[in-house]
Amino acid sequence: MKSTGSKHEQRSRATRAALVAAARPLFGERGYAGVGTEEIVRAAGVTRGALYHQFRDKTDLFDATVQAVEAEVTGLIAARVTATAADPVEALRAGARAFLDAFTEPDVERILLLDAPGVLGWRRWREIGQEYGLRLVTTSLTAAMTAEAAAARPVVPLAHVLLGALNEAALMVAHAEDPVAARVEMTEALDQLLDGLLVQG
Amino acid sequence: MKSTGSKHEQRSRATRAALVAAARPLFGERGYAGVGTEEIVRAAGVTRGALYHQFRDKTDLFDATVQAVEAEVTGLIAARVTATAADPVEALRAGARAFLDAFTEPDVERILLLDAPGVLGWRRWREIGQEYGLRLVTTSLTAAMTAEAAAARPVVPLAHVLLGALNEAALMVAHAEDPVAARVEMTEALDQLLDGLLVQG
DNA sequence: CTACGTACGTACAGTCTGTATGTGAATTTG
DNA sequence: CAAATTCACATACAGACTGTACGTACGTAG
């Protein structure tokens, strides 16, 4: 369990990690614009000088925070998908449910769905989502389609609209007056969407 | 063509309209955070005092701008839907195409899809979308479903995921390297989504 | 040991938002 | 119709925040 790199690199990684760890709950609670850099560095136990040495600007720190959150939730979802890998169609449904659960967490929703597109721009947002989540969707979708012997269709645009539907469903559930009932509703709606894609030839 | 109301009211409406009209292209070009109130009031030919007299704060002006844009694009889409109202299923598809065209405009995309959720919060964003767009989707969807004799399903959650898919599709098309090809692709993907909902019993 | 690069702290300048106060025109009232 | 009041707006100001310039201590290379 030896840390690698020179002492300078170790120190850099430590402060970067501390800043991201401190920024995540703050950004998740009050949004990107609602929390200043001073509060972040105080929570991280460093100064603003350290922040602006490690990150180009505030959005760069936010970018790193987004990546951290995305990596975390993708890991959770992937675990549930691979656990159901025996049945590809059911794995796809399980992935949708896991997605709903993960993105319904208030801080995840705020960071990944509400603030990230506006702050980082759609291009960068989608780039990160591509790196982490969309890959999982496309592979699951192709596996399910081949297993179901559905007509081979361009899978990438389908994956995109699916991801959009998933995002919207998560936002729906998160803000419903009755989240439990909403989760059931949206799960059914998503299942119908998936069935529609897989059933017809 | 007489204007109604007292001179005070007329003046208020005029400055409100001037501010929204001035804010719209600026917010659409450089985003909510990228343009200051001073620039807006200068473009509108008033001062910051007028702005903060007519609107509670900057987000309140942005709220009004969002509503203006939404009203405009909804009008465009509704026109194309009612023009195809004879065939409800085809009207639904026409609505999807009109949606893609409208929300692909860069300023519309930036204001309604990228900035609005983060600035106004999801709740308020969806409230506005509900008032203008979602109503159109649900009515079109129910008309198509009854015409197609598809199984009656809870239409509201379906309309939500559909709207999410439409949002995502518009963002896709807007940022594709080849927007023309992307529009074809996404139109097909959306048609498949709609077919899947309408065909199966 | 010397010279330099790296990580970080501090002080400052510029910008922006929201508010408090002043002013003239419009409306109401005695 | 004149006085008083309200309304729309202009101006000046206070507070906060971001990004940068500069200084410093520690680690590293020659």
Short mmCIF file of C-alpha atoms (C1' of nucleotides) in Angstrom, two decimals:
data_model
loop_
_atom_site.label_atom_id
_atom_site.label_comp_id
_atom_site.label_asym_id
_atom_site.label_seq_id
_atom_site.Cartn_x
_atom_site.Cartn_y
_atom_site.Cartn_z
CA MET A 1 0.00 0.00 0.00
CA LYS A 2 2.82 2.39 -0.85
CA SER A 3 1.82 5.67 -2.39
CA THR A 4 3.53 6.30 -5.68
CA GLY A 5 5.27 9.38 -7.03
CA SER A 6 7.48 12.04 -5.57
CA LYS A 7 6.52 13.94 -2.45
CA HIS A 8 5.40 16.85 -4.58
CA GLU A 9 3.04 14.65 -6.55
CA GLN A 10 1.74 13.00 -3.42
CA ARG A 11 1.03 16.36 -1.87
CA SER A 12 -0.69 17.61 -5.02
CA ARG A 13 -2.92 14.58 -5.20
CA ALA A 14 -3.75 14.92 -1.52
CA THR A 15 -4.85 18.56 -1.81
CA ARG A 16 -6.76 17.90 -5.02
CA ALA A 17 -8.58 15.04 -3.33
CA ALA A 18 -9.26 17.14 -0.23
CA LEU A 19 -10.67 19.97 -2.34
CA VAL A 20 -12.93 17.68 -4.37
CA ALA A 21 -14.07 15.87 -1.23
CA ALA A 22 -14.87 19.18 0.44
CA ALA A 23 -16.54 20.64 -2.63
CA ARG A 24 -18.84 17.73 -3.35
CA PRO A 25 -21.30 18.03 -0.44
CA LEU A 26 -21.27 21.83 -0.68
CA PHE A 27 -21.99 21.89 -4.40
CA GLY A 28 -24.49 19.10 -3.88
CA GLU A 29 -26.34 21.00 -1.19
CA ARG A 30 -26.41 24.59 -2.43
CA GLY A 31 -25.39 24.37 -6.07
CA TYR A 32 -22.38 25.62 -7.98
CA ALA A 33 -23.22 29.31 -7.76
CA GLY A 34 -24.38 29.06 -4.17
CA VAL A 35 -21.03 28.24 -2.60
CA GLY A 36 -17.92 30.39 -2.77
CA THR A 37 -14.33 29.26 -3.08
CA GLU A 38 -13.47 30.55 0.39
CA GLU A 39 -15.93 28.16 2.02
CA ILE A 40 -14.61 25.24 0.02
CA VAL A 41 -10.98 25.79 0.91
CA ARG A 42 -11.87 26.27 4.56
CA ALA A 43 -13.69 22.94 4.56
CA ALA A 44 -10.72 21.33 2.82
CA GLY A 45 -8.25 22.82 5.30
CA VAL A 46 -6.27 24.73 2.70
CA THR A 47 -6.28 28.25 1.24
CA ARG A 48 -7.53 29.73 -2.00
CA GLY A 49 -3.95 29.81 -3.20
CA ALA A 50 -3.84 26.03 -3.16
CA LEU A 51 -7.11 25.84 -5.09
CA TYR A 52 -5.97 28.14 -7.86
CA HIS A 53 -2.68 26.34 -8.05
CA GLN A 54 -4.29 22.94 -8.54
CA PHE A 55 -7.25 24.06 -10.66
CA ARG A 56 -7.44 26.60 -13.44
CA ASP A 57 -10.57 28.20 -12.03
CA LYS A 58 -13.73 27.38 -10.09
CA THR A 59 -15.33 25.56 -13.01
CA ASP A 60 -12.25 23.35 -13.28
CA LEU A 61 -12.74 22.25 -9.68
CA PHE A 62 -16.40 21.65 -10.46
CA ASP A 63 -15.38 19.57 -13.46
CA ALA A 64 -13.26 17.35 -11.22
CA THR A 65 -16.14 17.07 -8.74
CA VAL A 66 -18.53 16.02 -11.50
CA GLN A 67 -16.12 13.34 -12.61
CA ALA A 68 -15.79 12.02 -9.08
CA VAL A 69 -19.55 11.76 -8.61
CA GLU A 70 -20.02 10.20 -12.03
CA ALA A 71 -17.37 7.59 -11.35
CA GLU A 72 -19.03 6.70 -8.09
CA VAL A 73 -22.58 6.26 -9.37
CA THR A 74 -21.42 4.45 -12.52
CA GLY A 75 -19.68 1.96 -10.29
CA LEU A 76 -22.88 1.33 -8.35
CA ILE A 77 -24.94 0.86 -11.50
CA ALA A 78 -22.38 -1.34 -13.22
CA ALA A 79 -22.30 -3.60 -10.17
CA ARG A 80 -26.03 -4.18 -10.35
CA VAL A 81 -25.94 -4.71 -14.12
CA THR A 82 -23.18 -7.31 -14.07
CA ALA A 83 -24.93 -9.07 -11.21
CA THR A 84 -27.82 -9.69 -13.61
CA ALA A 85 -25.67 -10.30 -16.68
CA ALA A 86 -27.04 -13.80 -17.18
CA ASP A 87 -30.27 -12.38 -18.63
CA PRO A 88 -29.31 -9.38 -20.83
CA VAL A 89 -32.85 -7.99 -21.08
CA GLU A 90 -33.35 -8.17 -17.35
CA ALA A 91 -29.89 -6.66 -16.87
CA LEU A 92 -31.01 -3.68 -18.90
CA ARG A 93 -34.06 -3.23 -16.67
CA ALA A 94 -31.93 -3.63 -13.56
CA GLY A 95 -29.61 -0.96 -14.87
CA ALA A 96 -32.53 1.42 -15.33
CA ARG A 97 -33.65 0.82 -11.74
CA ALA A 98 -30.14 1.30 -10.40
CA PHE A 99 -29.87 4.51 -12.40
CA LEU A 100 -33.09 5.79 -10.89
CA ASP A 101 -31.88 5.04 -7.37
CA ALA A 102 -28.47 6.64 -7.85
CA PHE A 103 -29.59 9.80 -9.58
CA THR A 104 -32.43 10.37 -7.14
CA GLU A 105 -29.95 11.25 -4.42
CA PRO A 106 -30.33 15.03 -4.03
CA ASP A 107 -26.65 15.92 -4.30
CA VAL A 108 -26.12 13.66 -7.30
CA GLU A 109 -29.13 15.18 -9.00
CA ARG A 110 -28.05 18.71 -8.29
CA ILE A 111 -24.47 18.23 -9.46
CA LEU A 112 -24.88 15.91 -12.45
CA LEU A 113 -28.30 16.84 -13.79
CA LEU A 114 -29.01 20.44 -12.85
CA ASP A 115 -25.73 22.33 -12.60
CA ALA A 116 -23.28 20.40 -14.78
CA PRO A 117 -24.87 21.13 -18.18
CA GLY A 118 -25.06 24.85 -17.58
CA VAL A 119 -21.70 25.27 -15.87
CA LEU A 120 -19.53 22.98 -17.97
CA GLY A 121 -21.53 23.30 -21.18
CA TRP A 122 -23.34 20.49 -22.90
CA ARG A 123 -20.27 19.39 -24.84
CA ARG A 124 -18.14 18.78 -21.80
CA TRP A 125 -21.07 17.36 -19.83
CA ARG A 126 -21.79 14.80 -22.50
CA GLU A 127 -18.08 14.05 -22.81
CA ILE A 128 -17.97 13.05 -19.16
CA GLY A 129 -21.23 11.14 -19.39
CA GLN A 130 -19.88 9.36 -22.44
CA GLU A 131 -16.74 8.35 -20.63
CA TYR A 132 -18.61 6.93 -17.66
CA GLY A 133 -22.26 6.15 -18.27
CA LEU A 134 -23.14 6.03 -21.93
CA ARG A 135 -20.68 3.23 -22.58
CA LEU A 136 -22.55 1.12 -20.05
CA VAL A 137 -25.90 1.88 -21.70
CA THR A 138 -24.77 1.04 -25.21
CA THR A 139 -23.18 -2.28 -24.25
CA SER A 140 -26.20 -3.30 -22.20
CA LEU A 141 -28.50 -2.27 -25.01
CA THR A 142 -26.64 -4.17 -27.72
CA ALA A 143 -26.46 -7.24 -25.53
CA ALA A 144 -30.19 -7.11 -24.91
CA MET A 145 -30.98 -6.51 -28.58
CA THR A 146 -28.89 -9.40 -29.83
CA ALA A 147 -30.29 -11.68 -27.14
CA GLU A 148 -33.81 -10.71 -28.10
CA ALA A 149 -32.99 -11.05 -31.81
CA ALA A 150 -34.39 -7.59 -32.37
CA ALA A 151 -33.60 -5.83 -35.62
CA ALA A 152 -30.11 -4.34 -35.58
CA ARG A 153 -30.57 -0.59 -35.34
CA PRO A 154 -28.11 2.24 -34.87
CA VAL A 155 -27.62 1.81 -31.16
CA VAL A 156 -25.84 5.06 -30.34
CA PRO A 157 -28.73 7.48 -30.99
CA LEU A 158 -31.07 5.10 -29.21
CA ALA A 159 -28.73 5.06 -26.25
CA HIS A 160 -28.78 8.84 -26.20
CA VAL A 161 -32.54 9.20 -26.13
CA LEU A 162 -32.65 6.44 -23.56
CA LEU A 163 -30.20 8.29 -21.37
CA GLY A 164 -32.31 11.40 -21.77
CA ALA A 165 -35.40 9.50 -20.72
CA LEU A 166 -33.52 8.11 -17.73
CA ASN A 167 -32.36 11.58 -16.69
CA GLU A 168 -35.88 12.90 -16.93
CA ALA A 169 -37.30 9.94 -15.04
CA ALA A 170 -34.81 10.46 -12.23
CA LEU A 171 -35.72 14.14 -11.97
CA MET A 172 -39.39 13.17 -11.96
CA VAL A 173 -38.98 10.72 -9.11
CA ALA A 174 -36.76 13.03 -7.12
CA HIS A 175 -39.35 15.81 -7.05
CA ALA A 176 -42.59 13.88 -6.92
CA GLU A 177 -44.90 14.48 -3.98
CA ASP A 178 -44.93 10.70 -3.50
CA PRO A 179 -41.47 9.50 -4.54
CA VAL A 180 -42.21 5.85 -3.87
CA ALA A 181 -45.24 5.79 -6.13
CA ALA A 182 -43.39 7.87 -8.70
CA ARG A 183 -40.55 5.37 -8.76
CA VAL A 184 -43.00 2.59 -9.54
CA GLU A 185 -44.67 4.66 -12.22
CA MET A 186 -41.46 5.66 -13.91
CA THR A 187 -40.04 2.17 -13.72
CA GLU A 188 -43.07 0.89 -15.59
CA ALA A 189 -42.84 3.67 -18.14
CA LEU A 190 -39.18 2.88 -18.74
CA ASP A 191 -39.90 -0.83 -19.03
CA GLN A 192 -42.51 -0.07 -21.66
CA LEU A 193 -40.02 2.07 -23.51
CA LEU A 194 -37.46 -0.73 -23.44
CA ASP A 195 -40.01 -3.36 -24.43
CA GLY A 196 -41.07 -1.20 -27.35
CA LEU A 197 -37.50 -1.05 -28.55
CA LEU A 198 -36.78 -4.76 -28.13
CA VAL A 199 -40.06 -6.35 -29.17
CA GLN A 200 -40.76 -4.90 -32.55
CA GLY A 201 -38.62 -6.21 -35.41
CA MET B 1 -55.31 49.11 -31.26
CA LYS B 2 -55.52 51.14 -28.07
CA SER B 3 -53.19 50.13 -25.29
CA THR B 4 -55.00 49.32 -22.10
CA GLY B 5 -54.30 50.38 -18.51
CA SER B 6 -53.06 53.55 -16.88
CA LYS B 7 -49.91 55.30 -18.02
CA HIS B 8 -48.03 53.77 -15.13
CA GLU B 9 -49.02 50.29 -16.17
CA GLN B 10 -48.22 50.98 -19.79
CA ARG B 11 -44.79 52.26 -18.85
CA SER B 12 -44.16 49.26 -16.62
CA ARG B 13 -45.11 46.83 -19.32
CA ALA B 14 -42.96 48.66 -21.82
CA THR B 15 -39.83 48.51 -19.65
CA ARG B 16 -40.47 44.90 -18.70
CA ALA B 17 -40.81 44.01 -22.36
CA ALA B 18 -37.71 46.00 -23.27
CA LEU B 19 -35.70 44.26 -20.56
CA VAL B 20 -36.82 40.79 -21.58
CA ALA B 21 -36.24 41.57 -25.25
CA ALA B 22 -32.76 42.85 -24.48
CA ALA B 23 -31.95 39.97 -22.14
CA ARG B 24 -33.00 37.19 -24.45
CA PRO B 25 -30.25 37.35 -27.09
CA LEU B 26 -27.63 38.09 -24.45
CA PHE B 27 -28.60 35.16 -22.23
CA GLY B 28 -28.97 33.04 -25.35
CA GLU B 29 -25.49 33.88 -26.56
CA ARG B 30 -23.34 33.86 -23.44
CA GLY B 31 -25.49 32.19 -20.80
CA TYR B 32 -27.06 33.40 -17.59
CA ALA B 33 -23.84 33.80 -15.64
CA GLY B 34 -21.96 35.22 -18.60
CA VAL B 35 -23.88 38.48 -18.91
CA GLY B 36 -24.20 41.12 -16.21
CA THR B 37 -27.20 43.24 -15.39
CA GLU B 38 -25.42 46.42 -16.49
CA GLU B 39 -25.06 45.16 -20.04
CA ILE B 40 -28.71 44.14 -20.15
CA VAL B 41 -30.08 47.48 -19.00
CA ARG B 42 -27.80 49.31 -21.41
CA ALA B 43 -29.14 47.22 -24.28
CA ALA B 44 -32.67 47.89 -23.07
CA GLY B 45 -32.09 51.63 -22.79
CA VAL B 46 -32.85 51.82 -19.08
CA THR B 47 -30.87 51.66 -15.85
CA ARG B 48 -30.33 49.02 -13.22
CA GLY B 49 -32.80 50.84 -11.04
CA ALA B 50 -35.58 50.05 -13.49
CA LEU B 51 -34.58 46.41 -13.59
CA TYR B 52 -34.68 46.00 -9.82
CA HIS B 53 -37.92 47.88 -9.66
CA GLN B 54 -39.64 45.57 -12.16
CA PHE B 55 -37.97 42.30 -11.14
CA ARG B 56 -37.10 40.94 -7.74
CA ASP B 57 -33.60 39.96 -8.80
CA LYS B 58 -31.62 38.73 -11.77
CA THR B 59 -33.13 35.24 -11.65
CA ASP B 60 -36.60 36.79 -11.77
CA LEU B 61 -35.71 38.52 -15.03
CA PHE B 62 -34.33 35.23 -16.30
CA ASP B 63 -37.58 33.54 -15.31
CA ALA B 64 -39.53 36.01 -17.42
CA THR B 65 -37.13 35.49 -20.30
CA VAL B 66 -37.57 31.72 -20.09
CA GLN B 67 -41.33 32.12 -20.21
CA ALA B 68 -41.09 34.36 -23.26
CA VAL B 69 -38.93 31.89 -25.15
CA GLU B 70 -41.11 28.98 -24.12
CA ALA B 71 -44.27 30.73 -25.26
CA GLU B 72 -42.71 31.45 -28.62
CA VAL B 73 -41.47 27.95 -29.41
CA THR B 74 -44.63 26.33 -28.09
CA GLY B 75 -46.59 28.45 -30.52
CA LEU B 76 -44.45 27.26 -33.41
CA ILE B 77 -44.83 23.62 -32.44
CA ALA B 78 -48.56 23.85 -31.78
CA ALA B 79 -49.06 25.39 -35.21
CA ARG B 80 -47.41 22.44 -36.90
CA VAL B 81 -49.28 19.92 -34.76
CA THR B 82 -52.72 21.35 -35.41
CA ALA B 83 -51.87 21.55 -39.12
CA THR B 84 -51.56 17.75 -39.06
CA ALA B 85 -54.41 17.16 -36.62
CA ALA B 86 -56.35 15.05 -39.11
CA ASP B 87 -54.01 12.10 -38.45
CA PRO B 88 -53.29 12.04 -34.71
CA VAL B 89 -50.35 9.65 -34.97
CA GLU B 90 -48.73 11.67 -37.72
CA ALA B 91 -49.45 14.84 -35.74
CA LEU B 92 -47.43 13.37 -32.86
CA ARG B 93 -44.51 12.72 -35.19
CA ALA B 94 -44.83 16.19 -36.68
CA GLY B 95 -44.74 17.62 -33.19
CA ALA B 96 -41.53 15.76 -32.45
CA ARG B 97 -39.93 17.15 -35.61
CA ALA B 98 -41.09 20.67 -34.84
CA PHE B 99 -39.71 20.30 -31.32
CA LEU B 100 -36.34 19.26 -32.72
CA ASP B 101 -36.23 22.24 -35.04
CA ALA B 102 -37.22 24.76 -32.40
CA PHE B 103 -34.96 23.56 -29.60
CA THR B 104 -31.99 23.22 -31.92
CA GLU B 105 -31.72 26.99 -32.20
CA PRO B 106 -28.63 27.83 -30.12
CA ASP B 107 -30.20 30.52 -27.98
CA VAL B 108 -33.30 28.44 -27.28
CA GLU B 109 -31.13 25.49 -26.33
CA ARG B 110 -28.92 27.54 -24.07
CA ILE B 111 -31.78 29.25 -22.26
CA LEU B 112 -34.36 26.48 -21.97
CA LEU B 113 -32.24 23.35 -21.79
CA LEU B 114 -28.88 24.27 -20.32
CA ASP B 115 -29.32 27.23 -17.98
CA ALA B 116 -32.94 27.16 -16.89
CA PRO B 117 -32.81 23.97 -14.80
CA GLY B 118 -29.79 25.08 -12.81
CA VAL B 119 -30.75 28.72 -12.39
CA LEU B 120 -34.46 28.38 -11.69
CA GLY B 121 -34.29 24.93 -10.14
CA TRP B 122 -35.97 21.87 -11.54
CA ARG B 123 -39.26 22.56 -9.83
CA ARG B 124 -39.77 25.94 -11.41
CA TRP B 125 -38.36 24.78 -14.74
CA ARG B 126 -40.82 21.94 -14.93
CA GLU B 127 -43.61 24.23 -13.80
CA ILE B 128 -43.00 26.46 -16.80
CA GLY B 129 -42.58 23.52 -19.14
CA GLN B 130 -45.82 22.11 -17.80
CA GLU B 131 -47.67 25.32 -18.45
CA TYR B 132 -46.47 25.60 -22.03
CA GLY B 133 -45.16 22.37 -23.52
CA LEU B 134 -46.18 19.33 -21.54
CA ARG B 135 -49.85 20.03 -22.00
CA LEU B 136 -49.33 19.83 -25.76
CA VAL B 137 -47.47 16.52 -25.45
CA THR B 138 -50.09 14.85 -23.28
CA THR B 139 -53.02 15.87 -25.47
CA SER B 140 -51.21 14.79 -28.64
CA LEU B 141 -50.22 11.53 -27.00
CA THR B 142 -53.70 10.66 -25.76
CA ALA B 143 -55.19 11.53 -29.13
CA ALA B 144 -52.71 9.26 -30.87
CA MET B 145 -53.24 6.44 -28.39
CA THR B 146 -57.01 6.46 -28.66
CA ALA B 147 -56.82 6.70 -32.45
CA GLU B 148 -54.46 3.75 -32.53
CA ALA B 149 -56.60 1.84 -30.03
CA ALA B 150 -53.51 1.25 -27.92
CA ALA B 151 -53.92 0.11 -24.35
CA ALA B 152 -54.84 3.00 -22.08
CA ARG B 153 -51.80 3.68 -19.94
CA PRO B 154 -50.98 6.41 -17.46
CA VAL B 155 -50.14 9.09 -19.97
CA VAL B 156 -48.52 11.66 -17.71
CA PRO B 157 -45.37 9.72 -16.80
CA LEU B 158 -45.06 8.64 -20.42
CA ALA B 159 -45.30 12.25 -21.49
CA HIS B 160 -42.53 13.11 -19.07
CA VAL B 161 -40.06 10.53 -20.30
CA LEU B 162 -41.02 11.49 -23.84
CA LEU B 163 -40.23 15.11 -23.12
CA GLY B 164 -36.93 14.03 -21.62
CA ALA B 165 -36.12 12.06 -24.74
CA LEU B 166 -37.05 15.05 -26.88
CA ASN B 167 -34.82 17.34 -24.85
CA GLU B 168 -31.93 14.94 -25.18
CA ALA B 169 -32.52 14.47 -28.88
CA ALA B 170 -32.49 18.22 -29.45
CA LEU B 171 -29.21 18.56 -27.56
CA MET B 172 -27.80 15.71 -29.60
CA VAL B 173 -28.72 17.29 -32.92
CA ALA B 174 -27.55 20.73 -31.88
CA HIS B 175 -24.04 19.55 -31.09
CA ALA B 176 -23.51 16.84 -33.68
CA GLU B 177 -20.63 17.23 -36.10
CA ASP B 178 -23.14 16.66 -38.88
CA PRO B 179 -26.42 18.21 -37.66
CA VAL B 180 -28.37 17.25 -40.76
CA ALA B 181 -27.52 13.58 -40.48
CA ALA B 182 -28.08 13.72 -36.74
CA ARG B 183 -31.54 15.15 -37.23
CA VAL B 184 -32.44 12.24 -39.49
CA GLU B 185 -31.01 9.76 -37.00
CA MET B 186 -32.79 11.22 -34.00
CA THR B 187 -36.06 11.57 -35.88
CA GLU B 188 -35.94 7.87 -36.66
CA ALA B 189 -35.05 7.01 -33.08
CA LEU B 190 -37.97 9.07 -31.80
CA ASP B 191 -40.34 7.52 -34.32
CA GLN B 192 -39.29 4.11 -33.10
CA LEU B 193 -39.90 5.19 -29.53
CA LEU B 194 -43.37 6.43 -30.42
CA ASP B 195 -44.17 3.32 -32.48
CA GLY B 196 -43.13 1.17 -29.58
CA LEU B 197 -45.54 2.98 -27.32
CA LEU B 198 -48.45 2.93 -29.72
CA VAL B 199 -48.11 -0.48 -31.36
CA GLN B 200 -47.93 -2.86 -28.47
CA GLY B 201 -51.13 -3.56 -26.60
"C1'" DC C 1 25.97 23.19 -0.94
"C1'" DT C 2 23.81 25.87 -4.44
"C1'" DA C 3 20.38 26.87 -7.63
"C1'" DC C 4 16.00 26.03 -9.03
"C1'" DG C 5 11.24 24.31 -9.33
"C1'" DT C 6 7.05 23.25 -6.93
"C1'" DA C 7 3.25 23.90 -3.81
"C1'" DC C 8 1.07 27.13 -1.35
"C1'" DG C 9 -0.14 31.59 1.49
"C1'" DT C 10 -1.38 36.56 1.25
"C1'" DA C 11 -2.74 40.83 -0.50
"C1'" DC C 12 -5.04 43.19 -3.95
"C1'" DA C 13 -7.75 44.73 -8.00
"C1'" DG C 14 -11.77 44.30 -10.73
"C1'" DT C 15 -16.48 42.95 -11.22
"C1'" DC C 16 -20.97 41.97 -9.98
"C1'" DT C 17 -25.33 41.82 -7.31
"C1'" DG C 18 -28.64 43.81 -4.42
"C1'" DT C 19 -30.11 47.85 -1.55
"C1'" DA C 20 -30.87 52.50 0.19
"C1'" DT C 21 -31.93 56.90 -1.00
"C1'" DG C 22 -33.26 60.77 -4.00
"C1'" DT C 23 -36.33 62.73 -7.93
"C1'" DG C 24 -39.79 63.90 -11.22
"C1'" DA C 25 -44.13 62.51 -13.28
"C1'" DA C 26 -48.65 60.62 -12.63
"C1'" DT C 27 -52.59 59.79 -9.79
"C1'" DT C 28 -55.51 60.60 -5.89
"C1'" DT C 29 -57.73 63.47 -2.53
"C1'" DG C 30 -59.61 67.31 0.13
"C1'" DC D 1 -57.59 72.80 -8.49
"C1'" DA D 2 -54.00 72.42 -5.26
"C1'" DA D 3 -51.85 69.41 -1.96
"C1'" DA D 4 -50.46 64.96 -0.89
"C1'" DT D 5 -49.23 60.62 -2.13
"C1'" DT D 6 -47.89 56.97 -5.03
"C1'" DC D 7 -45.31 55.14 -8.79
"C1'" DA D 8 -41.46 54.34 -11.98
"C1'" DC D 9 -37.01 55.10 -12.15
"C1'" DA D 10 -31.99 57.04 -11.45
"C1'" DT D 11 -27.91 57.15 -8.55
"C1'" DA D 12 -24.73 56.02 -5.08
"C1'" DC D 13 -23.07 52.63 -2.16
"C1'" DA D 14 -22.00 48.35 0.53
"C1'" DG D 15 -20.91 43.58 0.46
"C1'" DA D 16 -19.26 39.45 -1.75
"C1'" DC D 17 -16.76 36.92 -4.91
"C1'" DT D 18 -13.40 35.61 -8.51
"C1'" DG D 19 -8.96 35.59 -10.44
"C1'" DT D 20 -4.13 37.32 -10.20
"C1'" DA D 21 0.39 39.08 -8.63
"C1'" DC D 22 3.71 38.42 -5.55
"C1'" DG D 23 6.14 36.44 -1.57
"C1'" DT D 24 7.74 32.13 0.95
"C1'" DA D 25 9.04 27.56 2.50
"C1'" DC D 26 9.98 23.00 1.16
"C1'" DG D 27 11.62 19.55 -1.92
"C1'" DT D 28 14.80 18.38 -5.75
"C1'" DA D 29 18.66 18.29 -9.07
"C1'" DG D 30 23.33 19.14 -10.23
#
